[in-house]
Short mmCIF file of C-alpha atoms and ligand atoms in Angstrom, two decimals:
data_model
loop_
_atom_site.label_atom_id
_atom_site.label_comp_id
_atom_site.label_asym_id
_atom_site.label_seq_id
_atom_site.Cartn_x
_atom_site.Cartn_y
_atom_site.Cartn_z
CA MET A 1 -3.49 2.91 -5.52
CA LEU A 2 -0.24 1.00 -5.40
CA THR A 3 -0.59 -2.72 -5.69
CA ALA A 4 1.57 -5.53 -4.47
CA ASP A 5 3.00 -7.59 -7.32
CA ASN A 6 3.46 -10.55 -5.16
CA ILE A 7 1.99 -11.10 -1.77
CA THR A 8 3.27 -14.58 -1.50
CA ILE A 9 5.01 -14.38 1.81
CA LYS A 10 8.29 -16.22 2.17
CA VAL A 11 8.44 -17.75 5.65
CA GLN A 12 11.58 -18.58 7.55
CA THR A 13 10.65 -19.86 11.01
CA ALA A 14 12.74 -19.43 14.14
CA PRO A 15 14.63 -22.61 15.10
CA HIS A 16 13.43 -22.36 18.71
CA SER A 17 10.44 -20.55 20.14
CA ARG A 18 11.18 -18.20 23.04
CA VAL A 19 7.56 -18.25 24.23
CA SER A 20 8.34 -20.42 27.27
CA GLU A 21 10.50 -17.56 28.62
CA ILE A 22 7.42 -15.36 28.99
CA ASP A 23 5.68 -15.05 32.33
CA PHE A 24 2.14 -14.43 31.10
CA ASP A 25 0.94 -13.57 34.61
CA ASN A 26 3.40 -10.70 34.96
CA LEU A 27 3.55 -8.99 31.60
CA SER A 28 4.92 -5.51 31.28
CA PHE A 29 4.25 -3.42 28.19
CA GLY A 30 6.39 -3.35 25.05
CA LYS A 31 9.55 -5.07 26.24
CA MET A 32 9.28 -8.61 24.91
CA PHE A 33 8.83 -9.46 21.26
CA SER A 34 7.41 -12.59 19.71
CA ASP A 35 9.45 -15.09 17.68
CA HIS A 36 8.83 -13.58 14.25
CA MET A 37 8.49 -10.35 12.33
CA PHE A 38 7.10 -9.43 8.95
CA MET A 39 8.68 -7.20 6.37
CA ALA A 40 8.18 -6.10 2.79
CA ASP A 41 10.11 -3.76 0.54
CA PHE A 42 8.99 -0.93 -1.69
CA LYS A 43 11.39 -0.42 -4.59
CA ASN A 44 11.06 0.87 -8.14
CA ASN A 45 7.51 1.90 -7.36
CA HIS A 46 6.19 -1.44 -6.29
CA TRP A 47 5.91 -3.67 -3.28
CA GLY A 48 7.62 -7.03 -3.10
CA ASP A 49 9.87 -9.36 -1.07
CA ALA A 50 7.21 -9.98 1.57
CA GLN A 51 8.67 -12.23 4.21
CA ILE A 52 8.31 -13.50 7.74
CA LEU A 53 11.57 -14.20 9.53
CA PRO A 54 12.86 -14.62 13.07
CA TYR A 55 12.62 -11.41 15.14
CA GLY A 56 16.05 -9.85 15.34
CA PRO A 57 18.35 -6.93 14.58
CA LEU A 58 18.47 -5.48 11.09
CA PRO A 59 21.57 -4.48 9.26
CA MET A 60 21.10 -0.88 8.17
CA SER A 61 23.28 1.75 6.60
CA PRO A 62 23.98 4.77 8.83
CA SER A 63 22.77 6.93 5.96
CA THR A 64 19.29 5.34 5.97
CA SER A 65 17.04 8.31 5.34
CA ALA A 66 14.44 7.56 8.05
CA LEU A 67 17.12 8.01 10.69
CA HIS A 68 17.84 11.53 9.54
CA TYR A 69 14.63 13.19 8.39
CA GLY A 70 11.93 11.16 10.04
CA GLN A 71 10.02 9.50 7.23
CA SER A 72 8.83 7.06 9.82
CA ILE A 73 5.22 6.23 10.67
CA PHE A 74 3.60 3.51 12.70
CA GLU A 75 0.39 1.88 13.83
CA GLY A 76 -0.74 0.07 16.94
CA MET A 77 -3.45 -2.52 17.44
CA LYS A 78 -4.05 -5.55 19.59
CA ALA A 79 -4.75 -9.24 19.11
CA TYR A 80 -6.85 -10.93 21.78
CA LYS A 81 -7.60 -14.50 22.70
CA ASN A 82 -11.30 -14.90 23.34
CA ASP A 83 -13.00 -17.32 25.71
CA LYS A 84 -13.15 -19.96 22.96
CA GLY A 85 -9.37 -19.74 22.46
CA GLU A 86 -9.72 -18.00 19.08
CA VAL A 87 -7.25 -15.25 18.18
CA LEU A 88 -8.79 -12.02 16.88
CA LEU A 89 -7.59 -8.54 15.96
CA PHE A 90 -9.61 -5.47 16.92
CA ARG A 91 -10.54 -3.38 13.84
CA PRO A 92 -7.30 -3.91 11.85
CA LEU A 93 -8.80 -2.50 8.64
CA GLU A 94 -9.02 0.87 10.39
CA ASN A 95 -5.29 0.73 11.12
CA HIS A 96 -4.67 -0.01 7.47
CA LYS A 97 -6.68 3.04 6.40
CA ARG A 98 -4.92 5.21 8.92
CA ILE A 99 -1.36 4.18 8.03
CA ASN A 100 -2.14 5.25 4.48
CA ILE A 101 -3.43 8.62 5.69
CA SER A 102 -0.15 8.99 7.58
CA ALA A 103 1.83 7.82 4.54
CA GLU A 104 0.25 10.41 2.26
CA ARG A 105 1.04 13.30 4.61
CA MET A 106 4.64 12.12 4.98
CA ALA A 107 5.12 11.69 1.20
CA MET A 108 5.46 7.93 1.61
CA PRO A 109 3.88 5.20 -0.55
CA SER A 110 0.57 3.69 0.47
CA ILE A 111 0.50 0.09 1.58
CA PRO A 112 -1.88 -2.16 -0.36
CA GLN A 113 -4.62 -3.62 1.81
CA GLU A 114 -3.78 -7.22 0.82
CA LEU A 115 -0.16 -6.75 1.82
CA PHE A 116 -1.02 -5.17 5.17
CA MET A 117 -3.71 -7.70 6.04
CA GLU A 118 -1.90 -10.78 4.77
CA GLY A 119 1.27 -9.79 6.63
CA LEU A 120 -0.73 -9.28 9.81
CA ARG A 121 -2.73 -12.44 9.42
CA GLN A 122 0.19 -14.75 8.74
CA LEU A 123 2.45 -13.22 11.37
CA VAL A 124 -0.13 -13.31 14.16
CA LYS A 125 -1.18 -16.81 13.15
CA LEU A 126 2.40 -18.07 13.26
CA ASP A 127 2.95 -16.48 16.69
CA LYS A 128 -0.51 -17.27 18.04
CA ASP A 129 0.97 -18.88 21.17
CA TRP A 130 2.22 -15.42 22.10
CA VAL A 131 -1.31 -14.04 22.42
CA PRO A 132 -2.04 -13.95 26.16
CA SER A 133 -5.35 -15.20 27.47
CA THR A 134 -4.91 -13.58 30.89
CA GLU A 135 -7.46 -10.88 31.77
CA GLY A 136 -6.48 -7.44 30.48
CA ALA A 137 -3.55 -8.79 28.46
CA SER A 138 -3.13 -8.98 24.69
CA LEU A 139 -0.58 -9.14 21.90
CA TYR A 140 0.29 -5.61 20.87
CA VAL A 141 0.90 -5.39 17.12
CA ARG A 142 3.17 -2.69 15.77
CA PRO A 143 3.25 -2.15 11.98
CA PHE A 144 5.65 0.58 10.83
CA LEU A 145 6.97 2.06 7.63
CA ILE A 146 10.32 3.78 7.12
CA GLY A 147 12.24 5.41 4.29
CA THR A 148 15.29 3.30 3.46
CA ASP A 149 17.24 5.22 0.81
CA GLU A 150 20.91 5.42 1.65
CA PHE A 151 20.97 9.13 1.04
CA ILE A 152 21.22 12.17 3.26
CA GLY A 153 19.76 14.76 0.93
CA VAL A 154 16.37 16.09 2.01
CA ARG A 155 13.75 14.60 -0.29
CA PRO A 156 11.27 11.74 -0.04
CA SER A 157 12.97 8.37 -0.04
CA ASP A 158 12.52 6.23 -3.17
CA SER A 159 12.70 2.97 -1.23
CA TYR A 160 10.78 1.98 1.90
CA ARG A 161 10.43 -0.96 4.20
CA PHE A 162 7.26 -2.01 5.97
CA TYR A 163 7.60 -4.08 9.14
CA ILE A 164 5.27 -5.69 11.63
CA ILE A 165 6.48 -6.76 15.05
CA THR A 166 4.38 -7.99 17.97
CA SER A 167 4.75 -7.83 21.74
CA PRO A 168 2.71 -9.53 24.46
CA GLY A 169 1.65 -7.03 27.09
CA GLY A 170 -0.41 -6.48 30.19
CA ARG A 171 -2.28 -3.39 31.31
CA TYR A 172 -0.68 -0.09 30.28
CA TYR A 173 -1.65 1.89 33.37
CA ASN A 174 -2.23 0.14 36.67
CA GLU A 175 -3.84 3.15 38.29
CA PRO A 176 -5.90 6.17 37.26
CA VAL A 177 -3.74 8.89 35.72
CA LYS A 178 -2.91 12.36 36.96
CA VAL A 179 -2.59 14.84 34.14
CA LEU A 180 -1.14 18.33 33.88
CA VAL A 181 -2.63 20.91 31.54
CA GLU A 182 0.29 22.10 29.43
CA PRO A 183 0.43 25.90 29.11
CA ASN A 184 3.54 26.29 26.93
CA PHE A 185 4.62 23.33 24.87
CA ILE A 186 2.43 22.04 22.08
CA ARG A 187 1.88 18.65 20.50
CA ALA A 188 0.29 19.73 17.24
CA VAL A 189 -0.79 22.76 15.27
CA GLU A 190 -3.14 23.40 12.34
CA GLY A 191 -1.36 22.52 9.14
CA GLY A 192 1.00 20.20 10.99
CA VAL A 193 1.07 16.45 11.49
CA GLY A 194 -0.87 15.92 14.71
CA PHE A 195 -3.35 13.67 12.91
CA VAL A 196 -0.50 11.45 11.70
CA LYS A 197 1.14 8.63 13.62
CA ALA A 198 4.57 9.98 12.73
CA SER A 199 7.52 9.06 14.97
CA GLY A 200 8.60 12.67 15.41
CA ASN A 201 5.34 13.56 17.16
CA TYR A 202 6.30 11.28 20.02
CA GLY A 203 9.96 12.27 20.29
CA ARG A 204 8.96 15.91 20.63
CA SER A 205 6.51 15.17 23.44
CA LEU A 206 9.01 13.44 25.71
CA PHE A 207 10.71 16.49 27.19
CA PRO A 208 7.53 18.32 28.29
CA THR A 209 6.14 15.01 29.55
CA ARG A 210 9.25 14.42 31.61
CA LEU A 211 8.88 17.85 33.19
CA ALA A 212 5.28 17.01 34.12
CA GLN A 213 6.38 13.66 35.53
CA GLN A 214 8.99 15.35 37.67
CA ARG A 215 6.09 17.26 39.21
CA GLY A 216 4.22 14.05 40.02
CA TYR A 217 1.89 13.75 37.01
CA HIS A 218 1.72 10.81 34.64
CA GLN A 219 0.86 12.68 31.48
CA ILE A 220 0.31 16.02 29.88
CA MET A 221 -3.08 17.28 28.75
CA TRP A 222 -2.18 19.06 25.52
CA THR A 223 -3.85 22.35 24.67
CA ASP A 224 -4.32 24.17 21.38
CA ALA A 225 -1.24 25.85 19.93
CA ARG A 226 -2.75 29.33 19.66
CA ASN A 227 -4.29 30.06 23.03
CA HIS A 228 -3.57 27.07 25.23
CA ARG A 229 -7.26 27.06 26.20
CA TYR A 230 -8.80 24.19 24.27
CA LEU A 231 -8.01 20.65 25.32
CA GLU A 232 -6.72 18.36 22.61
CA GLU A 233 -5.34 15.01 23.72
CA SER A 234 -3.62 13.54 26.73
CA GLY A 235 -0.28 11.87 26.16
CA THR A 236 -0.97 9.55 23.23
CA MET A 237 -4.65 9.21 23.96
CA ASN A 238 -7.79 10.97 22.82
CA LEU A 239 -9.63 12.81 25.58
CA MET A 240 -13.20 12.44 26.72
CA PHE A 241 -15.31 14.01 29.44
CA VAL A 242 -18.73 13.30 30.86
CA ILE A 243 -20.41 16.51 32.00
CA ASP A 244 -24.09 16.55 32.96
CA ASP A 245 -24.49 13.09 31.36
CA VAL A 246 -23.15 14.34 28.01
CA LEU A 247 -20.09 12.68 26.49
CA ILE A 248 -17.82 15.39 25.11
CA THR A 249 -14.65 14.96 23.05
CA PRO A 250 -12.60 17.37 20.92
CA PRO A 251 -13.49 17.21 17.21
CA LEU A 252 -11.17 15.54 14.70
CA GLY A 253 -8.96 17.81 12.63
CA ASP A 254 -5.31 18.46 11.80
CA THR A 255 -4.26 18.41 15.44
CA ILE A 256 -6.09 15.34 16.71
CA LEU A 257 -5.19 11.75 15.99
CA ALA A 258 -8.32 9.90 14.84
CA GLY A 259 -8.22 7.15 17.44
CA ILE A 260 -9.92 3.86 16.69
CA THR A 261 -10.70 3.48 20.38
CA ARG A 262 -12.21 6.98 20.28
CA ASP A 263 -14.45 5.96 17.40
CA SER A 264 -15.41 2.72 19.16
CA VAL A 265 -16.31 4.52 22.39
CA LEU A 266 -18.40 7.12 20.52
CA THR A 267 -20.16 4.36 18.57
CA LEU A 268 -21.10 2.50 21.76
CA ALA A 269 -22.25 5.71 23.45
CA ARG A 270 -24.52 6.42 20.48
CA ASP A 271 -25.79 2.82 20.50
CA TRP A 272 -26.75 3.42 24.12
CA LYS A 273 -28.54 6.66 23.20
CA MET A 274 -26.17 8.75 25.21
CA LYS A 275 -25.83 12.37 24.17
CA VAL A 276 -22.48 12.79 22.38
CA GLN A 277 -20.79 16.04 21.42
CA GLU A 278 -17.67 16.28 19.27
CA ARG A 279 -16.74 19.88 19.86
CA LYS A 280 -14.06 22.13 21.26
CA ILE A 281 -13.84 22.06 25.00
CA SER A 282 -11.83 24.58 27.01
CA ILE A 283 -10.04 24.12 30.30
CA ASP A 284 -12.28 26.91 31.67
CA GLU A 285 -15.34 24.81 30.94
CA ILE A 286 -13.76 21.84 32.73
CA ILE A 287 -12.87 23.92 35.80
CA ASP A 288 -16.35 25.41 35.83
CA ALA A 289 -17.98 21.97 35.58
CA HIS A 290 -15.71 20.80 38.39
CA LYS A 291 -16.90 23.71 40.57
CA ARG A 292 -20.53 22.93 39.79
CA LYS A 293 -19.83 19.23 40.50
CA THR A 294 -21.04 18.20 37.07
CA LEU A 295 -17.68 16.91 35.85
CA ASP A 296 -18.44 13.25 36.42
CA GLU A 297 -15.76 11.59 34.33
CA ALA A 298 -12.59 12.31 32.41
CA PHE A 299 -10.60 9.67 30.58
CA GLY A 300 -8.19 9.00 27.77
CA THR A 301 -8.83 6.44 25.03
CA GLY A 302 -6.24 4.53 23.03
CA THR A 303 -5.22 1.04 22.00
CA ALA A 304 -2.57 0.62 24.68
CA ALA A 305 -4.74 1.51 27.68
CA THR A 306 -8.24 1.27 26.11
CA ILE A 307 -9.74 3.54 28.81
CA ALA A 308 -7.40 5.43 31.15
CA HIS A 309 -9.42 7.08 33.92
CA ILE A 310 -8.13 10.51 34.88
CA SER A 311 -8.11 11.02 38.64
CA GLN A 312 -6.64 14.50 38.83
CA ILE A 313 -6.14 17.51 36.57
CA GLY A 314 -3.40 20.03 37.38
CA PHE A 315 -3.91 23.55 36.05
CA GLU A 316 -2.24 26.84 37.01
CA GLY A 317 -0.85 25.47 40.26
CA LYS A 318 -4.10 23.88 41.43
CA ASP A 319 -5.13 20.26 41.37
CA TYR A 320 -8.70 19.34 40.58
CA ILE A 321 -9.67 15.94 41.98
CA LEU A 322 -12.23 13.93 40.03
CA PRO A 323 -14.88 11.53 41.33
CA ASP A 324 -13.78 8.04 42.41
CA VAL A 325 -13.34 5.64 39.55
CA PRO A 326 -15.96 3.11 40.79
CA SER A 327 -18.62 5.87 40.67
CA ARG A 328 -18.02 6.52 36.96
CA ILE A 329 -20.89 4.93 35.11
CA PHE A 330 -20.10 5.49 31.45
CA SER A 331 -16.35 4.89 31.28
CA ASN A 332 -16.60 1.71 33.36
CA ARG A 333 -19.48 0.44 31.26
CA VAL A 334 -17.73 1.16 27.97
CA ALA A 335 -14.45 -0.39 29.17
CA ASP A 336 -16.36 -3.55 30.20
CA GLU A 337 -18.26 -3.65 26.93
CA LEU A 338 -15.06 -3.40 24.87
CA ASP A 339 -13.53 -6.18 26.97
CA ASN A 340 -16.61 -8.31 26.47
CA ILE A 341 -16.60 -7.77 22.71
CA ARG A 342 -12.94 -8.79 22.55
CA LYS A 343 -13.47 -11.83 24.70
CA GLY A 344 -16.50 -12.87 22.63
CA ARG A 345 -18.86 -12.56 25.61
CA VAL A 346 -21.35 -10.27 23.85
CA PRO A 347 -22.42 -10.13 20.18
CA ASP A 348 -20.00 -8.18 17.99
CA ILE A 349 -22.74 -6.18 16.26
CA HIS A 350 -20.35 -3.80 14.51
CA ASN A 351 -18.07 -6.57 13.18
CA TRP A 352 -15.05 -5.17 14.94
CA MET A 353 -13.31 -8.47 15.58
CA TYR A 354 -11.23 -9.90 12.76
CA LYS A 355 -10.57 -13.58 13.28
CA ILE A 356 -7.05 -14.89 12.67
CA VAL A 357 -7.38 -18.47 13.89
C1 LIG B 1 -2.45 6.22 18.57
C2 LIG B 1 -2.89 7.48 19.18
C3 LIG B 1 -4.15 7.65 19.76
C4 LIG B 1 -5.12 6.52 19.94
O1 LIG B 1 -5.48 5.89 18.78
P1 LIG B 1 -6.10 4.42 18.85
O2 LIG B 1 -6.39 4.07 17.45
O3 LIG B 1 -7.30 4.48 19.70
O4 LIG B 1 -5.03 3.57 19.46
C5 LIG B 1 -4.52 8.90 20.21
N1 LIG B 1 -3.68 9.94 20.15
C6 LIG B 1 -2.44 9.81 19.63
C7 LIG B 1 -1.57 11.01 19.57
C8 LIG B 1 -2.02 8.59 19.14
O5 LIG B 1 -0.79 8.47 18.63
#
């Protein structure tokens, strides 16, 4: 494990806060950024220069390696303000573990836990006034790590920079989503980097997603690379179905991102003694369940949306309409429970909330 020599964080505060410019009742997603950002440098095999400074542009050489060969990984989590006015992060230690899984696969250095957590803690604490208390809103936290060598040969960078920026945001989707089963393009393949939050995974998905959007869908439902039969993920969310009262989700592996929301939803389902299956599920099985009227629910899970109900699935020129959202027992219950845990309205029995202030 790499250690941080010095996690004393140098703090340079912004001369004026921009928080009064934010309309907390009309937040969009990912467009506004809080007053400060965190960064730390990896050089000569160790981490140092941890600092918090005003959010702003970064001078960067055009030869910066991340821009050319994609040694660029990220994380996403949210900070919430609970009913007592406390600011808490949802399961940030899981994001720390996952960024290091991503780092290993991308031949990047791991980030010491103290550095990751201290950076997060001090940044979110300093910008605590940016954490919305409005229902459904939160402060989205985006840690990311990039290769910073000024070198355009293809090899792992020797130097890296780790950043954290934050952005207040409202609900990600305002309506249930319509998804299109993708029969040609793929998101991930065995042996690839589908399980990694690597920037390139998202760039490559934009073109097929745009084609689906031009046909009136919000997102793609990705299928397996070999046969395009097994469902994998939808957009940047894990996929879940409720068929005959059983919660079914594709199993983790090379091609599936191990979502923290996914894990949280499965944990709650098991707490509630619901039958849970992590197994391959084909589009044929979904269509069949739809015909038999046993496909009760379909939804995506992810930090941005938490639970995104799927209202319609397009496949081979036909649209399959799913039951009305209010009739969906499990996904509504689990969305409410996660909200209640974050707002401090029910006991946090799994210790998911990490208090900042
Ligand atoms: C981030 C992400 C998810 C969801 O992960 P969470 O930890 O729940 O936010 C799912 N799929 C992909 C491809 C992702 O990038």
